C-alpha cells in the first residue's frame, strides 16, 4: 500500500540503526531526481543542537523503512558516499522550496511550499504544494496540491508543469493520489 | 569599562547563537538533482 507524505515532514527526522537502535544522524535535505521524479536519498546532519552537516549521505536504496517518526537503516554502514545523483545534489544548491511553478501555457501558479511523495517500495514525487496569488480564490484551503508527471522540468528557480494540471488541483492529501492517477492518464491520452 | 565589556560579550554570544540557528535552519530543503550518475 502506498502512502502520501510531505517531503518537509521528513527533514529533521532521526536516522536510526536496526542493529544497535542508535540514532546516528538526522535528515537534512530530501533529494529527488527531477528527470525520473524519484527520491534518490537524503543529506544528513549530525544529531544534537549543534549538529553540523555530515559528509556522508543516505541513498534511498539503503533505507530499510521510512516511518512517521524515524528513518530506519540496517546499520551505520548504510551511511556513506552516494551515487552521482546524490553528489550532484549536494554539490550545489537547488532547493525547490520557494521555486515558482509555471504552466507550459505561461501561467504562474504560485511558489512551492512542499513536495508530495508517494512511498511504496520506492518513493517518487507526485505533486507540489503551492502557495501564491494564483491559488484560486474561491477555495478555502491556504495552499493547493498540484500533481506532476513522471518527469519534472526544472529551470533555475522555476518548475514547469503542463497546463492541464489546473483541472486536477486538490485542497488536501485525501483524494490526491486519485488526482495524480487521473492527471497522468490524461497526459498519456493527449500524447501523440 | 565593565559595562562596555559586558555589552561586547553579550554581542559575541548573540552572534554565536545566530550562526548556530542559521546553520540549523539551512537544513530542511527539498533538493532537485539533475540525475547525473557515474558509471559503476
PDB file of C-alpha atoms in Angstrom:
ATOM      1  CA  UNK A   1       0.000   0.000   0.000  1.00  0.00           C
ATOM      2  CA  UNK A   2       1.357   3.411  -0.903  1.00  0.00           C
ATOM      3  CA  UNK A   3       1.444   6.393   1.455  1.00  0.00           C
ATOM      4  CA  UNK A   4       1.459  10.062   0.529  1.00  0.00           C
ATOM      5  CA  UNK A   5       3.647  12.323   2.624  1.00  0.00           C
ATOM      6  CA  UNK A   6       5.111  15.797   2.535  1.00  0.00           C
ATOM      7  CA  UNK A   7       8.872  15.869   1.978  1.00  0.00           C
ATOM      8  CA  UNK A   8       9.439  18.558   4.597  1.00  0.00           C
ATOM      9  CA  UNK A   9       7.908  16.301   7.249  1.00  0.00           C
ATOM     10  CA  UNK A  10      10.902  14.008   6.710  1.00  0.00           C
ATOM     11  CA  UNK A  11      13.555  16.666   7.290  1.00  0.00           C
ATOM     12  CA  UNK A  12      14.836  16.636  10.853  1.00  0.00           C
ATOM     13  CA  UNK A  13      13.769  13.031  11.421  1.00  0.00           C
ATOM     14  CA  UNK A  14      16.369  10.869  13.169  1.00  0.00           C
ATOM     15  CA  UNK A  15      18.140   8.123  11.237  1.00  0.00           C
ATOM     16  CA  UNK A  16      18.063   5.022  13.451  1.00  0.00           C
ATOM     17  CA  UNK A  17      20.014   1.786  13.009  1.00  0.00           C
ATOM     18  CA  UNK A  18      18.168  -1.541  13.274  1.00  0.00           C
ATOM     19  CA  UNK A  19      21.197  -3.410  14.649  1.00  0.00           C
ATOM     20  CA  UNK A  20      22.056  -1.094  17.563  1.00  0.00           C
ATOM     21  CA  UNK A  21      18.900   1.082  17.833  1.00  0.00           C
ATOM     22  CA  UNK A  22      21.146   4.142  17.793  1.00  0.00           C
ATOM     23  CA  UNK A  23      20.229   7.434  16.160  1.00  0.00           C
ATOM     24  CA  UNK A  24      23.276   8.171  14.067  1.00  0.00           C
ATOM     25  CA  UNK A  25      22.149  11.247  12.122  1.00  0.00           C
ATOM     26  CA  UNK A  26      19.153  13.316  11.179  1.00  0.00           C
ATOM     27  CA  UNK A  27      17.753  14.112   7.755  1.00  0.00           C
ATOM     28  CA  UNK A  28      18.865  17.475   6.378  1.00  0.00           C
ATOM     29  CA  UNK A  29      17.707  17.601   2.748  1.00  0.00           C
ATOM     30  CA  UNK A  30      15.400  15.341   0.778  1.00  0.00           C
ATOM     31  CA  UNK A  31      16.963  14.797  -2.659  1.00  0.00           C
ATOM     32  CA  UNK A  32      14.975  13.805  -5.748  1.00  0.00           C
ATOM     33  CA  UNK A  33      15.955  13.172  -9.349  1.00  0.00           C
ATOM     34  CA  UNK A  34      13.842  15.523 -11.434  1.00  0.00           C
ATOM     35  CA  UNK A  35      14.386  13.523 -14.636  1.00  0.00           C
ATOM     36  CA  UNK A  36      12.580  10.500 -13.201  1.00  0.00           C
ATOM     37  CA  UNK A  37      10.666  12.212 -10.329  1.00  0.00           C
ATOM     38  CA  UNK A  38      12.061   9.652  -7.902  1.00  0.00           C
ATOM     39  CA  UNK A  39      13.536  10.115  -4.444  1.00  0.00           C
ATOM     40  CA  UNK A  40      17.262   9.378  -4.532  1.00  0.00           C
ATOM     41  CA  UNK A  41      18.142   9.867  -0.874  1.00  0.00           C
ATOM     42  CA  UNK A  42      18.911  12.225   1.966  1.00  0.00           C
ATOM     43  CA  UNK A  43      21.719  14.502   3.019  1.00  0.00           C
ATOM     44  CA  UNK A  44      22.382  14.408   6.752  1.00  0.00           C
ATOM     45  CA  UNK A  45      23.133  16.489   9.828  1.00  0.00           C
ATOM     46  CA  UNK A  46      24.827  15.245  12.967  1.00  0.00           C
ATOM     47  CA  UNK A  47      22.446  14.788  15.888  1.00  0.00           C
ATOM     48  CA  UNK A  48      22.037  17.422  18.575  1.00  0.00           C
ATOM     49  CA  UNK A  49      21.511  21.160  18.802  1.00  0.00           C
ATOM     50  CA  UNK A  50      24.939  21.889  17.367  1.00  0.00           C
ATOM     51  CA  UNK A  51      24.586  19.231  14.678  1.00  0.00           C
ATOM     52  CA  UNK A  52      26.611  20.188  11.643  1.00  0.00           C
ATOM     53  CA  UNK A  53      26.228  18.833   8.102  1.00  0.00           C
ATOM     54  CA  UNK A  54      27.759  15.388   7.527  1.00  0.00           C
ATOM     55  CA  UNK A  55      29.834  14.368   4.526  1.00  0.00           C
ATOM     56  CA  UNK A  56      28.029  11.035   4.449  1.00  0.00           C
ATOM     57  CA  UNK A  57      24.686  10.754   2.664  1.00  0.00           C
ATOM     58  CA  UNK A  58      21.913   8.170   2.795  1.00  0.00           C
ATOM     59  CA  UNK A  59      20.870   6.850  -0.635  1.00  0.00           C
ATOM     60  CA  UNK A  60      17.248   5.661  -0.800  1.00  0.00           C
ATOM     61  CA  UNK A  61      18.428   2.152  -1.755  1.00  0.00           C
ATOM     62  CA  UNK A  62      19.917   1.801   1.750  1.00  0.00           C
ATOM     63  CA  UNK A  63      16.799   2.882   3.655  1.00  0.00           C
ATOM     64  CA  UNK A  64      15.194  -0.077   5.450  1.00  0.00           C
ATOM     65  CA  UNK A  65      11.970   1.793   6.349  1.00  0.00           C
ATOM     66  CA  UNK A  66      10.618   5.324   6.323  1.00  0.00           C
ATOM     67  CA  UNK A  67       8.307   5.701   9.316  1.00  0.00           C
ATOM     68  CA  UNK A  68       6.372   8.665  10.697  1.00  0.00           C
ATOM     69  CA  UNK A  69       8.987   9.298  13.390  1.00  0.00           C
ATOM     70  CA  UNK A  70      12.284   7.968  12.047  1.00  0.00           C
ATOM     71  CA  UNK A  71      14.204   6.756   9.022  1.00  0.00           C
ATOM     72  CA  UNK A  72      15.408   3.207   9.679  1.00  0.00           C
ATOM     73  CA  UNK A  73      18.636   1.751   8.265  1.00  0.00           C
ATOM     74  CA  UNK A  74      20.251  -1.655   8.792  1.00  0.00           C
ATOM     75  CA  UNK A  75      23.403  -0.265  10.377  1.00  0.00           C
ATOM     76  CA  UNK A  76      25.714   2.724  10.459  1.00  0.00           C
ATOM     77  CA  UNK A  77      27.458   1.243   7.398  1.00  0.00           C
ATOM     78  CA  UNK A  78      24.457   2.309   5.300  1.00  0.00           C
ATOM     79  CA  UNK A  79      25.674   5.895   5.525  1.00  0.00           C
ATOM     80  CA  UNK A  80      28.387   6.804   3.112  1.00  0.00           C
ATOM     81  CA  UNK A  81      29.018   8.085  -0.368  1.00  0.00           C
ATOM     82  CA  UNK A  82      26.078   8.368  -2.674  1.00  0.00           C
ATOM     83  CA  UNK A  83      25.849   7.732  -6.368  1.00  0.00           C
ATOM     84  CA  UNK A  84      26.332  10.527  -8.881  1.00  0.00           C
ATOM     85  CA  UNK A  85      22.818  11.873  -8.403  1.00  0.00           C
ATOM     86  CA  UNK A  86      23.385  12.436  -4.677  1.00  0.00           C
ATOM     87  CA  UNK A  87      26.792  14.042  -5.204  1.00  0.00           C
ATOM     88  CA  UNK A  88      25.319  16.349  -7.812  1.00  0.00           C
ATOM     89  CA  UNK A  89      22.607  17.467  -5.416  1.00  0.00           C
ATOM     90  CA  UNK A  90      24.945  18.032  -2.511  1.00  0.00           C
ATOM     91  CA  UNK A  91      27.446  19.869  -4.679  1.00  0.00           C
ATOM     92  CA  UNK A  92      25.131  22.777  -5.471  1.00  0.00           C
ATOM     93  CA  UNK A  93      22.030  24.337  -4.006  1.00  0.00           C
ATOM     94  CA  UNK A  94      18.865  23.578  -5.952  1.00  0.00           C
ATOM     95  CA  UNK A  95      16.275  23.727  -3.219  1.00  0.00           C
ATOM     96  CA  UNK A  96      12.854  23.748  -4.908  1.00  0.00           C
ATOM     97  CA  UNK A  97      11.110  25.198  -1.834  1.00  0.00           C
ATOM     98  CA  UNK A  98      10.157  28.726  -2.848  1.00  0.00           C
ATOM     99  CA  UNK A  99      10.605  27.993  -6.559  1.00  0.00           C
ATOM    100  CA  UNK A 100       7.933  29.357  -8.907  1.00  0.00           C
ATOM    101  CA  UNK A 101       5.551  26.903 -10.586  1.00  0.00           C
ATOM    102  CA  UNK A 102       4.653  27.864 -14.145  1.00  0.00           C
ATOM    103  CA  UNK A 103       2.380  26.101 -16.633  1.00  0.00           C
ATOM    104  CA  UNK A 104       3.577  25.468 -20.169  1.00  0.00           C
ATOM    105  CA  UNK A 105       0.938  27.974 -21.300  1.00  0.00           C
ATOM    106  CA  UNK A 106       2.672  30.693 -19.278  1.00  0.00           C
ATOM    107  CA  UNK A 107       0.536  30.946 -16.124  1.00  0.00           C
ATOM    108  CA  UNK A 108       2.341  31.267 -12.795  1.00  0.00           C
ATOM    109  CA  UNK A 109       0.563  29.054 -10.237  1.00  0.00           C
ATOM    110  CA  UNK A 110       2.494  30.209  -7.179  1.00  0.00           C
ATOM    111  CA  UNK A 111       5.550  29.086  -5.250  1.00  0.00           C
ATOM    112  CA  UNK A 112       6.384  25.667  -3.849  1.00  0.00           C
ATOM    113  CA  UNK A 113       5.930  25.261  -0.092  1.00  0.00           C
ATOM    114  CA  UNK A 114       6.333  21.474  -0.044  1.00  0.00           C
ATOM    115  CA  UNK A 115       6.808  18.430  -2.254  1.00  0.00           C
ATOM    116  CA  UNK A 116       4.418  15.469  -2.083  1.00  0.00           C
ATOM    117  CA  UNK A 117       5.975  11.996  -2.139  1.00  0.00           C
ATOM    118  CA  UNK A 118       4.318   8.647  -2.734  1.00  0.00           C
ATOM    119  CA  UNK A 119       6.158   5.997  -0.742  1.00  0.00           C
ATOM    120  CA  UNK A 120       5.739   2.329  -1.528  1.00  0.00           C
ATOM    121  CA  UNK A 121       8.675   0.045  -2.392  1.00  0.00           C
ATOM    122  CA  UNK A 122      10.302   3.097  -3.916  1.00  0.00           C
ATOM    123  CA  UNK A 123       9.468   6.727  -3.425  1.00  0.00           C
ATOM    124  CA  UNK A 124       8.502   9.158  -6.146  1.00  0.00           C
ATOM    125  CA  UNK A 125       7.489  12.785  -6.390  1.00  0.00           C
ATOM    126  CA  UNK A 126       3.783  13.013  -7.294  1.00  0.00           C
ATOM    127  CA  UNK A 127       2.989  16.650  -6.606  1.00  0.00           C
ATOM    128  CA  UNK A 128       3.805  20.086  -5.256  1.00  0.00           C
ATOM    129  CA  UNK A 129       2.089  22.029  -2.510  1.00  0.00           C
ATOM    130  CA  UNK A 130       1.804  25.570  -3.824  1.00  0.00           C
ATOM    131  CA  UNK A 131       1.016  28.926  -2.290  1.00  0.00           C
ATOM    132  CA  UNK A 132       0.708  32.267  -4.012  1.00  0.00           C
ATOM    133  CA  UNK A 133      -1.557  34.805  -5.666  1.00  0.00           C
ATOM    134  CA  UNK A 134      -2.666  32.365  -8.339  1.00  0.00           C
ATOM    135  CA  UNK A 135      -4.119  29.946  -5.799  1.00  0.00           C
ATOM    136  CA  UNK A 136      -7.751  30.023  -6.790  1.00  0.00           C
ATOM    137  CA  UNK A 137      -9.602  32.464  -4.605  1.00  0.00           C
ATOM    138  CA  UNK A 138     -12.823  30.505  -4.293  1.00  0.00           C
ATOM    139  CA  UNK A 139     -11.061  27.739  -2.398  1.00  0.00           C
ATOM    140  CA  UNK A 140     -10.931  27.630   1.367  1.00  0.00           C
ATOM    141  CA  UNK A 141      -7.532  25.931   1.558  1.00  0.00           C
ATOM    142  CA  UNK A 142      -4.494  28.124   2.173  1.00  0.00           C
ATOM    143  CA  UNK A 143      -2.384  26.031  -0.183  1.00  0.00           C
ATOM    144  CA  UNK A 144      -3.133  23.796  -3.142  1.00  0.00           C
ATOM    145  CA  UNK A 145      -1.753  20.446  -4.228  1.00  0.00           C
ATOM    146  CA  UNK A 146      -0.907  20.072  -7.886  1.00  0.00           C
ATOM    147  CA  UNK A 147       0.053  16.723  -9.429  1.00  0.00           C
ATOM    148  CA  UNK A 148       3.181  16.306 -11.542  1.00  0.00           C
ATOM    149  CA  UNK A 149       4.123  13.991 -14.378  1.00  0.00           C
ATOM    150  CA  UNK A 150       6.901  11.421 -14.059  1.00  0.00           C
ATOM    151  CA  UNK A 151       9.396  13.967 -15.382  1.00  0.00           C
ATOM    152  CA  UNK A 152       9.743  17.375 -13.739  1.00  0.00           C
ATOM    153  CA  UNK A 153      11.170  20.238 -15.766  1.00  0.00           C
ATOM    154  CA  UNK A 154      13.329  22.421 -13.550  1.00  0.00           C
ATOM    155  CA  UNK A 155      14.941  25.556 -14.906  1.00  0.00           C
ATOM    156  CA  UNK A 156      16.776  27.676 -12.370  1.00  0.00           C
ATOM    157  CA  UNK A 157      14.116  28.670  -9.823  1.00  0.00           C
ATOM    158  CA  UNK A 158      11.144  27.702 -11.991  1.00  0.00           C
ATOM    159  CA  UNK A 159       9.293  24.390 -12.240  1.00  0.00           C
ATOM    160  CA  UNK A 160       7.328  23.810 -15.419  1.00  0.00           C
ATOM    161  CA  UNK A 161       4.064  21.819 -15.402  1.00  0.00           C
ATOM    162  CA  UNK A 162       1.514  21.075 -18.152  1.00  0.00           C
ATOM    163  CA  UNK A 163      -1.430  23.493 -18.339  1.00  0.00           C
ATOM    164  CA  UNK A 164      -3.800  20.514 -17.916  1.00  0.00           C
ATOM    165  CA  UNK A 165      -2.706  20.345 -14.275  1.00  0.00           C
ATOM    166  CA  UNK A 166      -5.251  23.051 -13.390  1.00  0.00           C
ATOM    167  CA  UNK A 167      -8.088  20.515 -13.777  1.00  0.00           C
ATOM    168  CA  UNK A 168      -6.572  18.207 -11.154  1.00  0.00           C
ATOM    169  CA  UNK A 169      -5.728  20.623  -8.337  1.00  0.00           C
ATOM    170  CA  UNK A 170      -6.670  19.380  -4.834  1.00  0.00           C
ATOM    171  CA  UNK A 171      -7.061  21.064  -1.457  1.00  0.00           C
ATOM    172  CA  UNK A 172      -5.637  18.266   0.685  1.00  0.00           C
ATOM    173  CA  UNK A 173      -3.945  14.880   0.567  1.00  0.00           C
ATOM    174  CA  UNK A 174      -7.234  12.938   0.766  1.00  0.00           C
ATOM    175  CA  UNK A 175      -8.011  12.041  -2.825  1.00  0.00           C
ATOM    176  CA  UNK A 176      -4.764  13.481  -4.139  1.00  0.00           C
ATOM    177  CA  UNK A 177      -3.497  10.024  -5.182  1.00  0.00           C
ATOM    178  CA  UNK A 178      -6.553   9.598  -7.433  1.00  0.00           C
ATOM    179  CA  UNK A 179      -5.996  13.087  -8.880  1.00  0.00           C
ATOM    180  CA  UNK A 180      -2.382  12.161  -9.721  1.00  0.00           C
ATOM    181  CA  UNK A 181      -3.528   8.964 -11.493  1.00  0.00           C
ATOM    182  CA  UNK A 182      -6.232  10.852 -13.412  1.00  0.00           C
ATOM    183  CA  UNK A 183      -3.763  13.577 -14.400  1.00  0.00           C
ATOM    184  CA  UNK A 184      -1.224  11.054 -15.700  1.00  0.00           C
ATOM    185  CA  UNK A 185      -3.971   9.174 -17.571  1.00  0.00           C
ATOM    186  CA  UNK A 186      -4.983  12.474 -19.241  1.00  0.00           C
ATOM    187  CA  UNK A 187      -1.378  13.151 -20.255  1.00  0.00           C
ATOM    188  CA  UNK A 188      -0.977   9.708 -21.801  1.00  0.00           C
ATOM    189  CA  UNK A 189      -4.296  10.165 -23.695  1.00  0.00           C
ATOM    190  CA  UNK A 190      -3.080  13.517 -25.016  1.00  0.00           C
ATOM    191  CA  UNK A 191       0.317  12.144 -26.003  1.00  0.00           C
ATOM    192  CA  UNK A 192       0.702  11.701 -29.774  1.00  0.00           C
TER     193      UNK A 192
ATOM    194  CA  UNK B   1      34.695  49.917  31.297  1.00  0.00           C
ATOM    195  CA  UNK B   2      32.863  46.908  32.781  1.00  0.00           C
ATOM    196  CA  UNK B   3      29.660  47.940  31.049  1.00  0.00           C
ATOM    197  CA  UNK B   4      31.395  48.131  27.684  1.00  0.00           C
ATOM    198  CA  UNK B   5      32.969  44.706  28.245  1.00  0.00           C
ATOM    199  CA  UNK B   6      29.572  43.228  29.181  1.00  0.00           C
ATOM    200  CA  UNK B   7      27.997  44.640  26.038  1.00  0.00           C
ATOM    201  CA  UNK B   8      30.806  43.259  23.870  1.00  0.00           C
ATOM    202  CA  UNK B   9      30.497  39.804  25.460  1.00  0.00           C
ATOM    203  CA  UNK B  10      26.709  39.872  25.015  1.00  0.00           C
ATOM    204  CA  UNK B  11      27.101  40.794  21.343  1.00  0.00           C
ATOM    205  CA  UNK B  12      29.616  37.998  20.762  1.00  0.00           C
ATOM    206  CA  UNK B  13      27.284  35.460  22.422  1.00  0.00           C
ATOM    207  CA  UNK B  14      24.342  36.708  20.340  1.00  0.00           C
ATOM    208  CA  UNK B  15      26.374  36.420  17.142  1.00  0.00           C
ATOM    209  CA  UNK B  16      27.413  32.863  18.015  1.00  0.00           C
ATOM    210  CA  UNK B  17      23.798  31.863  18.705  1.00  0.00           C
ATOM    211  CA  UNK B  18      22.763  33.468  15.426  1.00  0.00           C
ATOM    212  CA  UNK B  19      25.336  31.450  13.488  1.00  0.00           C
ATOM    213  CA  UNK B  20      24.173  28.200  15.121  1.00  0.00           C
ATOM    214  CA  UNK B  21      20.484  28.950  14.451  1.00  0.00           C
ATOM    215  CA  UNK B  22      21.257  29.846  10.835  1.00  0.00           C
ATOM    216  CA  UNK B  23      23.107  26.580  10.330  1.00  0.00           C
ATOM    217  CA  UNK B  24      20.200  24.645  11.799  1.00  0.00           C
ATOM    218  CA  UNK B  25      17.679  26.453   9.630  1.00  0.00           C
ATOM    219  CA  UNK B  26      19.635  25.647   6.471  1.00  0.00           C
ATOM    220  CA  UNK B  27      18.530  22.042   6.930  1.00  0.00           C
ATOM    221  CA  UNK B  28      15.108  21.135   5.701  1.00  0.00           C
ATOM    222  CA  UNK B  29      15.382  21.601   1.975  1.00  0.00           C
ATOM    223  CA  UNK B  30      13.955  19.540  -0.846  1.00  0.00           C
ATOM    224  CA  UNK B  31      16.682  19.423  -3.446  1.00  0.00           C
ATOM    225  CA  UNK B  32      16.330  18.625  -7.143  1.00  0.00           C
ATOM    226  CA  UNK B  33      19.176  16.616  -8.580  1.00  0.00           C
ATOM    227  CA  UNK B  34      19.943  16.660 -12.273  1.00  0.00           C
ATOM    228  CA  UNK B  35      20.173  12.891 -12.088  1.00  0.00           C
ATOM    229  CA  UNK B  36      23.722  12.635 -13.384  1.00  0.00           C
ATOM    230  CA  UNK B  37      25.115   9.253 -12.438  1.00  0.00           C
ATOM    231  CA  UNK B  38      28.592   7.829 -12.568  1.00  0.00           C
ATOM    232  CA  UNK B  39      29.157   4.569 -14.437  1.00  0.00           C
ATOM    233  CA  UNK B  40      29.601   1.797 -11.957  1.00  0.00           C
TER     234      UNK B  40
END
